[in-house]
Amino acid sequence: MNIFIQCVINGVALGAVYTIMALSYTILFGTLKIANFAQGDIYMIGMLLGFTFYVTASMPFVVALILAVIITAAVLLLIERAIYRPILKVSSMYLFIATIGMATFLRNAAQLVFGSESYSFPHLFGSDPIQITESLSIIPQNIVIIVVCVILVVALFLFMRKTKTGLAMSAVSMNPFAASLMGVNYSQITTITYTIAAAMAAIAGVFTGPLYNVSTTVGATLGLKALIAAVMGGFGNSAGAIVGGMILGLVEALGSTYISSAYKDAFAFIMLLIILFLRPQGILGRKSVSKV
Amino acid sequence: MKKVKTRTKIIIAIVLLLAIIIPVFTRENRYYMDVFIMLGIYVILGASMNLLIGYSGQISLGTAGFYGIGAYASVLLVMEANMPFLVGLIFAVVLCFLIGYVLGFPATKLNFIFLGLSTAGLNTIIQLIITNSEFTGGASGITGIPSVKLFGEPMTKLQYYYMTLIFVLIVLFICYRIVNSKTGRALMAIKGNPIAASAMGININRYKLLVFAIVSAMGGLAGVLYAFNIRYIQAEAFTTNMSFKILTMGIIGGMGDLGGGVLGSLVAGALPEFLRDLSKYQMTIYGLLIVLVLRFMPKGIVHPIQIGLDKLEQAITGALAKRKAAKAKKKEG
């Protein structure tokens, strides 16, 4: 029983990471109908920048975090303006392929800059696990991640429901043309949406640095799995991203303990296939009518 | 059926002639022969990817998975069950077709994002199975794959190359037939406007699924040809990086253009041979190629060549017309 509870604790922490990343996919897809395949590599850039500022340049953590978020957002905005926006005018499928190319490019270009070694990121509150009972423990960094996830989720929901910009984003997601007739600046909303998506990925990157080794390949699998979590939950649906992220985290933690740890990376994809068969619109997704 | 332009016929004839003749001169050089055979395999992969994306509006990020299934299935059948090469080949192709059909079944109903994800998933799962199973030789792979025999004698590299070339031509012919047939027109209608197409009675899912399964089978065929040429397979040859490479081949030539698919495969496939010293930049360059081509040449690298040929053709017909006119004048005078 203790092993099971321990797995659930680890699964929730892992689920928190997936949730943040799934939300960063979802906000882009929900608002602009864009699936940025390179989001996992944006996360990687955030982590590397956080590592550079915090460890290499030994800045205070908060300063390193803010700098990493700002620069990561600037990178994604630059990519959006220079590459994504012109391609989107041609076709949304071309854009999806371009984001795949961008992911390959960023991952390998980063490796040329940072090398293929992996570095360890110091834990913020020490790496000694906190003992809950005799056989149950949790790493402080996992608590940090869960808290950060909760704060981000609450902040995002308040932003989307209570601020004018957030409401404008909802309007764009329902009907971009009608929204622009109502005086919503589409270009500005695009910029804000990309900024939020980049910031969430960078925050996830900096805070998960201590849990994973810092390397240029860290974003590839994580990004793919988070996208799967978002799709499973119902792509474009924020609540779905949370449900998908948490379920994926729990399944991976339980599956790697009880079934096989060698096949840990396969669970996400097997779940995706099952859900696509049974409920193609995702767990919380609504069936779209215009699709044929 | 659409009429093939004389110009296209000439180009095909020239390329085919070069493909047949050049290897005769390099038949003693194993390295060149391997490069040529590999280019043939890349054309199969790239052209089928081009068909998938350009004509049916679908995507696969797991072609290397089918490529791997084809390689392992045929090798295991030949080595463990002592079957002839051709049986292994047919088995692998049929197996990939069926897997593609089952996998594509839920995904083709949805958009390309889901198909991209589930194919990337398939690639990862296959990668994990290959590395963790005993029957695939685990991470160290399978060595000592028997060479393909022709009339009881092991094939020479040149013979193997010609066999590959025949398969390339078969694949290209199938692609061409799919494009210029009822299926091709249905696909075009689906790409143009899926709702209108389905209102016209086109069963969208059936066509998309059929193309997806055929392309998967072609990936398997490429895997068989790869395995029996190198005669040593291991998991590393079938990673998602390979899938991205295949994607690059299918895209940069020009989507929805079979000639573009061939050109893109040759360019992207030959690139590492020219950039041997820069091999660590390989994937960076592939990623950049996809992004830059889509950004600045959405019609692919074949488009400027086409424009150039158009101009050349005009110049030639113009010059011929002038000469005719001059001759006519002379006669009159």
XYZ file of C-alpha atoms in Angstrom:
625
model
C 0.000 0.000 0.000
C 2.851 2.365 0.902
C 4.440 1.802 -2.479
C 1.142 2.706 -4.107
C 0.823 5.960 -2.135
C 4.448 6.794 -2.886
C 3.709 6.274 -6.597
C 0.680 8.539 -6.370
C 2.772 11.280 -4.735
C 5.427 11.004 -7.453
C 2.715 10.809 -10.087
C 1.066 14.027 -8.913
C 4.420 15.828 -9.024
C 5.082 14.500 -12.522
C 1.513 15.347 -13.478
C 2.102 18.934 -12.318
C 4.964 19.264 -14.824
C 2.831 17.794 -17.617
C -0.056 20.055 -16.609
C 1.990 23.255 -16.914
C 3.333 22.189 -20.298
C -0.048 20.901 -21.511
C -1.555 24.275 -20.573
C 1.115 26.079 -22.577
C 0.109 23.999 -25.637
C -3.569 24.440 -24.902
C -3.494 28.208 -24.597
C -1.906 28.422 -28.049
C -4.258 25.915 -29.600
C -7.370 27.107 -27.802
C -6.875 30.739 -28.748
C -5.108 30.638 -32.098
C -5.672 27.028 -33.281
C -1.918 26.554 -33.520
C -0.107 23.439 -32.329
C 3.466 24.490 -31.673
C 5.413 21.244 -31.824
C 8.536 23.124 -30.679
C 7.019 23.922 -27.274
C 9.129 21.232 -25.575
C 12.237 22.866 -26.955
C 11.070 26.261 -25.744
C 10.912 24.576 -22.322
C 14.475 23.330 -22.874
C 15.645 26.850 -23.756
C 14.020 28.160 -20.571
C 15.791 25.518 -18.514
C 19.189 26.170 -20.116
C 18.824 29.920 -19.649
C 17.763 29.459 -16.024
C 20.756 27.209 -15.481
C 23.104 29.705 -17.145
C 21.909 32.649 -15.066
C 21.459 30.832 -11.760
C 24.438 28.469 -11.746
C 26.996 29.756 -14.248
C 26.425 33.470 -13.593
C 25.374 32.826 -9.939
C 22.553 35.338 -9.975
C 19.798 35.208 -7.349
C 17.148 32.607 -8.264
C 14.316 35.095 -8.767
C 16.425 37.259 -11.110
C 17.526 34.182 -13.064
C 13.912 33.028 -13.348
C 12.656 36.399 -14.579
C 15.498 36.768 -17.083
C 14.956 33.238 -18.374
C 11.227 33.884 -18.819
C 11.774 37.200 -20.623
C 14.428 35.896 -22.999
C 12.514 32.678 -23.746
C 9.400 34.712 -24.547
C 11.480 36.995 -26.778
C 12.851 33.978 -28.654
C 9.390 32.511 -29.256
C 7.974 35.891 -30.289
C 10.819 36.351 -32.741
C 10.152 32.895 -34.210
C 6.452 33.685 -34.414
C 6.959 36.998 -36.206
C 9.706 35.911 -38.570
C 8.606 32.360 -39.401
C 5.240 31.203 -38.072
C 3.068 34.165 -38.991
C 4.005 34.297 -42.700
C 3.634 30.502 -43.026
C 0.237 30.521 -41.311
C -1.000 32.744 -44.133
C -0.223 29.911 -46.567
C -1.634 26.932 -44.655
C -2.096 25.771 -41.080
C -0.727 22.351 -41.987
C 2.461 23.913 -43.354
C 2.758 25.752 -40.062
C 2.499 22.498 -38.100
C 5.263 20.987 -40.228
C 7.334 24.160 -39.787
C 7.010 23.872 -36.002
C 8.332 20.303 -36.288
C 11.271 21.589 -38.314
C 11.767 24.353 -35.768
C 11.805 21.794 -32.938
C 14.492 19.762 -34.728
C 16.468 22.907 -35.421
C 16.295 24.337 -31.877
C 17.196 21.019 -30.245
C 20.254 20.449 -32.405
C 21.354 24.074 -32.577
C 21.222 24.233 -28.768
C 23.410 21.148 -28.659
C 25.991 22.912 -30.817
C 26.016 25.826 -28.364
C 25.765 24.005 -25.031
C 27.362 20.698 -25.965
C 25.875 17.273 -25.410
C 26.845 16.926 -21.746
C 24.196 17.158 -19.074
C 24.541 19.326 -15.991
C 22.915 19.089 -12.598
C 20.837 21.994 -11.382
C 21.017 22.535 -7.582
C 17.792 21.898 -5.669
C 16.258 25.066 -4.246
C 15.493 23.597 -0.832
C 18.020 20.808 -0.657
C 17.742 17.394 -2.231
C 17.022 15.435 0.976
C 13.567 13.877 0.784
C 11.108 14.988 3.437
C 9.833 11.957 5.381
C 6.060 12.010 5.735
C 5.834 8.657 7.476
C 8.579 6.104 7.824
C 8.272 4.778 4.299
C 6.714 7.752 2.543
C 8.773 10.680 1.362
C 8.701 13.569 -1.039
C 11.536 15.609 -2.542
C 11.171 19.334 -1.651
C 11.503 20.252 -5.343
C 8.407 18.164 -6.073
C 6.434 20.226 -3.548
C 7.754 23.371 -5.250
C 6.583 22.093 -8.643
C 3.107 21.235 -7.357
C 2.786 24.684 -5.712
C 4.013 26.435 -8.871
C 1.529 24.427 -10.937
C -1.379 25.388 -8.663
C -0.374 29.072 -8.702
C -0.081 29.070 -12.506
C -3.419 27.327 -12.987
C -5.224 29.760 -10.656
C -3.491 32.772 -12.210
C -4.343 31.595 -15.729
C -8.004 31.015 -14.888
C -8.307 34.420 -13.199
C -6.585 36.027 -16.185
C -8.863 34.341 -18.701
C -12.086 35.071 -16.802
C -11.507 38.403 -15.090
C -9.308 40.578 -17.291
C -10.261 42.321 -20.492
C -7.335 40.760 -22.363
C -8.308 37.304 -21.178
C -11.878 37.790 -22.335
C -10.604 39.121 -25.663
C -8.584 35.908 -25.993
C -11.705 33.852 -25.414
C -13.480 35.915 -28.029
C -10.687 35.278 -30.544
C -10.816 31.563 -29.793
C -14.538 31.468 -30.598
C -14.473 33.597 -33.731
C -11.391 35.623 -34.712
C -13.235 37.575 -37.381
C -16.140 38.605 -35.170
C -13.712 39.440 -32.360
C -11.736 41.766 -34.614
C -14.992 43.454 -35.631
C -15.640 44.072 -31.945
C -12.357 45.962 -31.703
C -10.087 43.148 -30.526
C -6.582 43.631 -31.904
C -5.843 40.164 -33.312
C -2.130 40.762 -33.756
C -1.804 41.946 -30.158
C -3.731 38.916 -28.867
C -1.397 36.659 -30.853
C 1.625 38.269 -29.203
C 0.114 37.975 -25.722
C -0.865 34.334 -26.252
C 2.616 33.373 -27.432
C 4.155 35.281 -24.514
C 2.041 33.382 -21.992
C 2.829 30.042 -23.665
C 6.573 30.777 -23.673
C 6.513 32.038 -20.081
C 4.765 28.895 -18.828
C 7.231 26.658 -20.657
C 10.196 28.644 -19.298
C 8.850 28.557 -15.734
C 8.350 24.797 -16.021
C 11.889 24.529 -17.399
C 13.554 26.470 -14.589
C 11.630 24.746 -11.795
C 12.108 21.226 -13.155
C 15.825 21.808 -13.732
C 16.754 20.166 -10.403
C 14.549 17.124 -11.129
C 15.969 16.286 -14.528
C 19.518 16.689 -15.703
C 19.920 19.907 -17.659
C 20.560 18.974 -21.283
C 19.446 19.953 -24.759
C 17.434 16.782 -25.296
C 15.308 17.160 -22.150
C 12.473 18.921 -23.980
C 11.903 16.453 -26.797
C 10.122 13.610 -25.015
C 8.599 15.812 -22.330
C 7.170 18.174 -24.926
C 5.681 15.306 -26.902
C 4.118 13.747 -23.798
C 2.685 17.065 -22.636
C 1.138 17.540 -26.068
C -0.362 14.066 -25.714
C -1.715 15.046 -22.287
C -3.330 18.133 -23.821
C -4.828 16.097 -26.667
C -6.096 13.390 -24.305
C -7.831 15.927 -22.128
C -9.520 17.575 -25.088
C -7.255 19.825 -27.114
C -7.896 23.526 -26.548
C -9.699 22.905 -23.277
C -7.789 24.191 -20.201
C -9.570 21.914 -17.737
C -8.833 19.054 -20.118
C -5.129 19.916 -20.062
C -5.117 19.617 -16.272
C -7.021 16.316 -16.306
C -4.835 14.954 -19.119
C -1.617 16.076 -17.434
C -2.530 14.568 -14.076
C -3.750 11.273 -15.547
C -0.577 10.953 -17.608
C 1.632 11.684 -14.588
C -0.166 9.078 -12.475
C -0.210 6.427 -15.204
C 3.520 6.856 -15.806
C 4.422 6.727 -12.127
C 2.218 3.694 -11.433
C 3.018 1.979 -14.725
C 6.773 2.227 -14.362
C 6.547 0.695 -10.894
C 3.955 -2.015 -11.467
C 4.325 -2.866 -15.157
C 7.740 -2.038 -16.589
C 10.151 0.839 -16.184
C 11.830 0.127 -19.519
C 8.569 0.920 -21.298
C 7.867 4.095 -19.266
C 7.904 6.286 -22.377
C 5.426 4.022 -24.172
C 2.541 4.467 -21.693
C 1.690 7.956 -22.905
C 1.391 6.791 -26.500
C -0.592 3.678 -25.678
C -3.042 5.827 -23.695
C -3.259 8.244 -26.610
C -4.154 5.410 -28.984
C -6.777 4.041 -26.596
C -8.380 7.453 -26.160
C -8.308 8.151 -29.890
C -10.201 4.900 -30.434
C -12.759 5.363 -27.677
C -13.226 9.100 -27.410
C -11.506 10.958 -30.266
C -12.444 14.410 -28.993
C -10.578 13.847 -25.721
C -11.777 13.252 -22.187
C -13.360 16.670 -21.693
C -13.477 17.763 -25.316
C -16.680 18.527 -27.166
C -17.309 16.987 -30.542
C -16.667 19.598 -33.196
C -19.431 19.856 -35.727
C -17.701 21.313 -38.762
C -15.196 18.465 -39.058
C -16.048 15.753 -41.494
C -5.638 10.328 -67.279
C -3.613 13.511 -67.484
C -1.291 13.699 -70.456
C 2.377 13.766 -69.557
C 4.171 16.744 -71.069
C 6.989 16.077 -73.532
C 9.322 18.051 -71.270
C 8.541 15.796 -68.300
C 9.125 12.748 -70.487
C 12.539 14.054 -71.535
C 13.527 14.777 -67.923
C 12.392 11.342 -66.766
C 14.328 9.701 -69.610
C 17.516 11.634 -68.772
C 17.308 10.944 -65.031
C 16.539 7.267 -65.582
C 19.405 6.925 -68.053
C 21.811 8.522 -65.566
C 20.500 6.274 -62.787
C 21.160 3.220 -64.938
C 24.532 4.206 -66.385
C 26.469 6.012 -63.635
C 26.635 3.033 -61.211
C 28.144 0.845 -63.952
C 31.303 2.970 -63.730
C 31.421 2.907 -59.926
C 30.518 -0.771 -59.465
C 33.916 -1.587 -57.946
C 33.613 1.110 -55.309
C 31.536 -0.245 -52.410
C 31.174 3.171 -50.831
C 29.645 4.793 -53.897
C 27.394 1.789 -54.472
C 26.104 1.991 -50.905
C 25.436 5.699 -51.361
C 23.495 5.055 -54.578
C 21.470 2.219 -53.031
C 20.736 4.443 -50.030
C 19.600 7.249 -52.351
C 17.186 4.811 -53.982
C 15.803 3.895 -50.554
C 15.483 7.593 -49.689
C 13.538 8.212 -52.898
C 11.055 5.495 -51.870
C 10.680 7.083 -48.423
C 10.645 10.699 -49.589
C 8.293 10.225 -52.530
C 5.789 8.278 -50.451
C 5.988 10.943 -47.727
C 5.382 13.556 -50.409
C 2.309 11.640 -51.543
C 1.027 11.449 -47.970
C 1.488 15.127 -47.142
C 1.094 16.787 -50.490
C -1.874 14.861 -51.850
C -3.766 13.490 -48.886
C -3.035 16.267 -46.370
C -1.841 13.819 -43.726
C 1.426 13.595 -41.877
C 3.584 10.888 -40.407
C 6.257 11.450 -37.795
C 6.799 7.738 -37.481
C 7.928 6.616 -40.921
C 11.150 5.365 -39.353
C 8.941 3.077 -37.270
C 7.545 1.366 -40.377
C 11.034 1.426 -41.871
C 12.156 -0.460 -38.744
C 9.244 -2.909 -38.795
C 10.030 -3.701 -42.423
C 13.714 -4.259 -41.672
C 13.241 -6.443 -38.586
C 10.234 -8.413 -39.844
C 11.943 -9.440 -43.085
C 15.300 -10.164 -41.463
C 13.752 -12.284 -38.710
C 11.635 -14.231 -41.190
C 14.612 -14.907 -43.450
C 17.034 -15.762 -40.636
C 14.788 -17.612 -38.185
C 12.348 -19.305 -40.559
C 14.814 -19.729 -43.452
C 12.422 -18.125 -45.879
C 13.616 -16.720 -49.209
C 14.260 -12.981 -49.418
C 11.202 -12.284 -51.551
C 8.858 -13.926 -49.034
C 10.391 -11.821 -46.255
C 9.929 -8.733 -48.371
C 6.284 -9.411 -49.169
C 5.535 -10.339 -45.563
C 7.135 -7.111 -44.284
C 5.259 -4.958 -46.780
C 1.900 -6.574 -45.984
C 2.572 -6.316 -42.241
C 3.356 -2.598 -42.506
C 0.232 -2.062 -44.604
C -1.919 -3.722 -41.941
C -0.289 -1.856 -39.042
C -0.686 1.401 -40.947
C -4.335 0.568 -41.552
C -5.066 -0.173 -37.898
C -3.109 2.815 -36.615
C -4.555 5.184 -39.181
C -8.100 4.020 -38.489
C -8.804 6.312 -35.523
C -6.306 8.988 -36.467
C -7.375 9.742 -40.035
C -10.806 10.747 -38.774
C -9.151 13.574 -36.870
C -6.738 16.229 -38.040
C -3.058 15.967 -38.832
C -1.990 16.868 -35.297
C -3.439 13.616 -33.941
C -1.963 11.598 -36.772
C 1.411 13.254 -36.180
C 1.266 12.421 -32.497
C 0.132 8.830 -32.852
C 2.730 8.093 -35.513
C 5.451 9.676 -33.365
C 4.128 7.426 -30.602
C 4.358 4.353 -32.796
C 7.971 5.237 -33.576
C 8.813 5.531 -29.875
C 7.060 2.264 -28.996
C 8.829 0.375 -31.805
C 12.129 1.887 -30.729
C 11.504 0.683 -27.161
C 10.471 -2.811 -28.295
C 13.572 -3.153 -30.498
C 15.936 -2.051 -27.717
C 14.294 -4.079 -24.954
C 13.387 -7.366 -26.651
C 15.562 -10.409 -27.026
C 14.309 -11.504 -30.435
C 15.534 -8.232 -31.967
C 18.980 -8.614 -30.475
C 18.351 -5.739 -28.065
C 20.454 -2.617 -28.340
C 23.284 -4.442 -30.106
C 21.088 -5.343 -33.076
C 21.238 -8.214 -35.554
C 24.434 -9.048 -37.408
C 25.214 -11.557 -40.120
C 22.138 -11.003 -42.225
C 22.507 -13.299 -45.256
C 23.038 -11.639 -48.603
C 20.304 -11.785 -51.202
C 20.837 -14.510 -53.777
C 20.265 -14.286 -57.503
C 20.315 -17.627 -59.372
C 22.048 -19.196 -56.368
C 24.849 -16.618 -56.336
C 25.015 -13.750 -53.804
C 24.035 -10.498 -55.489
C 26.767 -8.046 -56.367
C 26.328 -4.459 -55.237
C 25.475 -3.452 -58.792
C 22.758 -6.101 -59.038
C 21.391 -5.044 -55.667
C 21.367 -1.460 -56.887
C 19.356 -2.384 -59.976
C 16.920 -4.355 -57.841
C 16.492 -1.262 -55.642
C 16.003 0.859 -58.756
C 13.230 -1.463 -59.952
C 11.459 -1.110 -56.607
C 11.924 2.674 -56.763
C 10.247 2.701 -60.182
C 7.401 0.502 -58.940
C 6.845 2.823 -55.968
C 6.935 5.932 -58.151
C 4.537 4.316 -60.607
C 2.104 3.452 -57.809
C 2.367 7.027 -56.494
C 1.731 8.354 -59.984
C -1.266 6.049 -60.467
C -2.714 7.076 -57.103
C -2.365 10.749 -57.965
C -3.816 10.430 -61.466
C -6.755 8.211 -60.721
C -10.153 8.341 -59.114
C -8.386 8.135 -55.756
C -6.135 11.057 -56.660
C -9.035 13.218 -57.766
C -10.949 12.297 -54.629
C -7.931 13.259 -52.534
C -7.658 16.556 -54.352
C -11.329 17.243 -53.675
C -10.808 16.377 -49.997
C -7.845 18.731 -49.786
C -9.754 21.519 -51.470
C -12.863 21.306 -49.364
C -13.551 18.273 -47.199
C -17.179 19.162 -46.506
C -18.027 19.639 -50.177
C -16.142 16.448 -51.034
C -18.082 14.366 -48.554
C -21.324 15.960 -49.783
C -20.352 14.704 -53.263
C -20.306 11.211 -51.882
C -16.567 10.817 -51.369
C -15.786 8.643 -48.385
C -13.000 10.800 -46.999
C -11.772 8.466 -44.301
C -11.547 5.520 -46.655
C -9.290 7.337 -49.114
C -7.103 8.915 -46.474
C -6.737 5.617 -44.690
C -5.895 3.777 -47.901
C -3.127 6.236 -48.751
C -1.794 6.144 -45.194
C -1.614 2.346 -45.258
C 0.046 2.290 -48.713
C 2.641 4.820 -47.574
C 3.286 2.747 -44.447
C 3.841 -0.310 -46.645
C 6.331 1.656 -48.770
C 8.191 2.581 -45.576
C 8.375 -1.129 -44.797
C 9.694 -1.903 -48.281
C 12.449 0.687 -47.809
C 13.341 -0.980 -44.510
C 13.724 -4.388 -46.176
C 15.974 -2.946 -48.879
C 18.044 -1.164 -46.240
C 18.499 -4.198 -43.985
C 19.618 -6.596 -46.734
C 22.068 -4.074 -48.164
C 23.819 -3.081 -44.925
C 23.272 -6.629 -43.542
C 23.421 -5.306 -40.010
C 20.537 -3.600 -38.232
C 20.244 -1.919 -34.871
C 17.712 0.315 -33.142
C 19.666 3.501 -33.801
C 18.816 3.482 -37.515
C 15.094 3.796 -36.786
C 14.852 6.715 -34.355
C 12.537 9.713 -34.614
C 15.521 11.609 -36.010
C 15.268 9.342 -39.058
C 11.558 10.153 -39.261
C 12.390 13.870 -39.285
C 14.944 13.235 -41.994
C 12.302 11.461 -44.101
C 9.908 14.332 -43.440
C 12.538 16.767 -44.740
C 12.959 14.660 -47.879
C 9.238 14.619 -48.539
C 8.790 18.344 -48.022
C 11.665 20.396 -49.359
C 11.215 19.325 -53.001
C 7.707 20.687 -53.137
C 4.606 19.203 -51.577
C 2.068 17.698 -53.922
C 4.627 17.254 -56.695
C 6.004 13.774 -57.317
C 9.070 15.122 -59.139
C 9.614 17.430 -56.193
C 9.466 14.437 -53.880
C 12.196 12.680 -55.840
C 14.339 15.806 -56.031
C 13.880 16.547 -52.313
C 14.879 12.988 -51.381
C 18.000 13.140 -53.545
C 19.029 16.554 -52.201
C 18.353 15.774 -48.543
C 19.762 12.262 -48.908
C 22.963 13.336 -50.624
C 23.526 16.288 -48.304
C 25.300 14.300 -45.535
C 27.680 12.855 -48.133
C 28.733 16.346 -49.160
C 28.902 17.553 -45.576
C 30.834 14.652 -44.100
C 32.990 16.891 -41.938
C 29.913 18.674 -40.705
C 28.025 15.560 -39.656
C 27.261 17.014 -36.243
C 25.356 19.814 -37.954
C 23.244 17.353 -39.946
C 19.995 17.463 -37.959
C 20.308 21.235 -37.420
C 20.524 21.664 -41.172
C 17.521 19.381 -41.796
C 15.421 21.353 -39.309
C 16.514 24.634 -40.808
C 15.827 23.350 -44.337
C 12.201 22.515 -43.467
C 11.641 25.910 -41.838
C 13.334 27.957 -44.562
C 11.721 26.124 -47.468
C 8.249 26.487 -45.941
C 8.902 30.130 -45.135
C 10.494 31.296 -48.379
C 9.576 28.657 -50.977
C 6.290 27.024 -49.973
C 6.168 25.403 -53.418
C 9.515 23.724 -52.796
C 12.935 23.804 -54.415
C 11.445 22.268 -57.550
C 9.491 25.473 -58.214
C 12.383 27.774 -59.252
C 13.712 24.929 -61.409
C 10.324 24.636 -63.077
C 10.286 28.370 -63.750
C 13.788 28.112 -65.198
C 12.735 25.226 -67.446
C 9.645 27.149 -68.523
C 11.874 30.020 -69.620
C 14.268 27.655 -71.362
C 11.387 25.992 -73.175
C 10.020 29.348 -74.233
C 13.437 30.427 -75.456
C 13.866 27.217 -77.451
C 10.397 27.304 -79.007
C 10.894 31.021 -79.638
C 14.212 30.417 -81.390
C 12.727 27.556 -83.406
C 9.805 29.731 -84.460
C 12.185 32.501 -85.492
C 14.270 30.100 -87.534
C 11.180 28.765 -89.215
C 10.032 32.286 -89.970
C 13.469 33.190 -91.330
C 13.507 30.065 -93.508
C 10.061 30.849 -94.794
C 11.195 34.382 -95.616
C 14.231 33.078 -97.436
C 12.059 30.784 -99.514
C 9.789 33.660 -100.346
C 12.705 35.911 -101.167
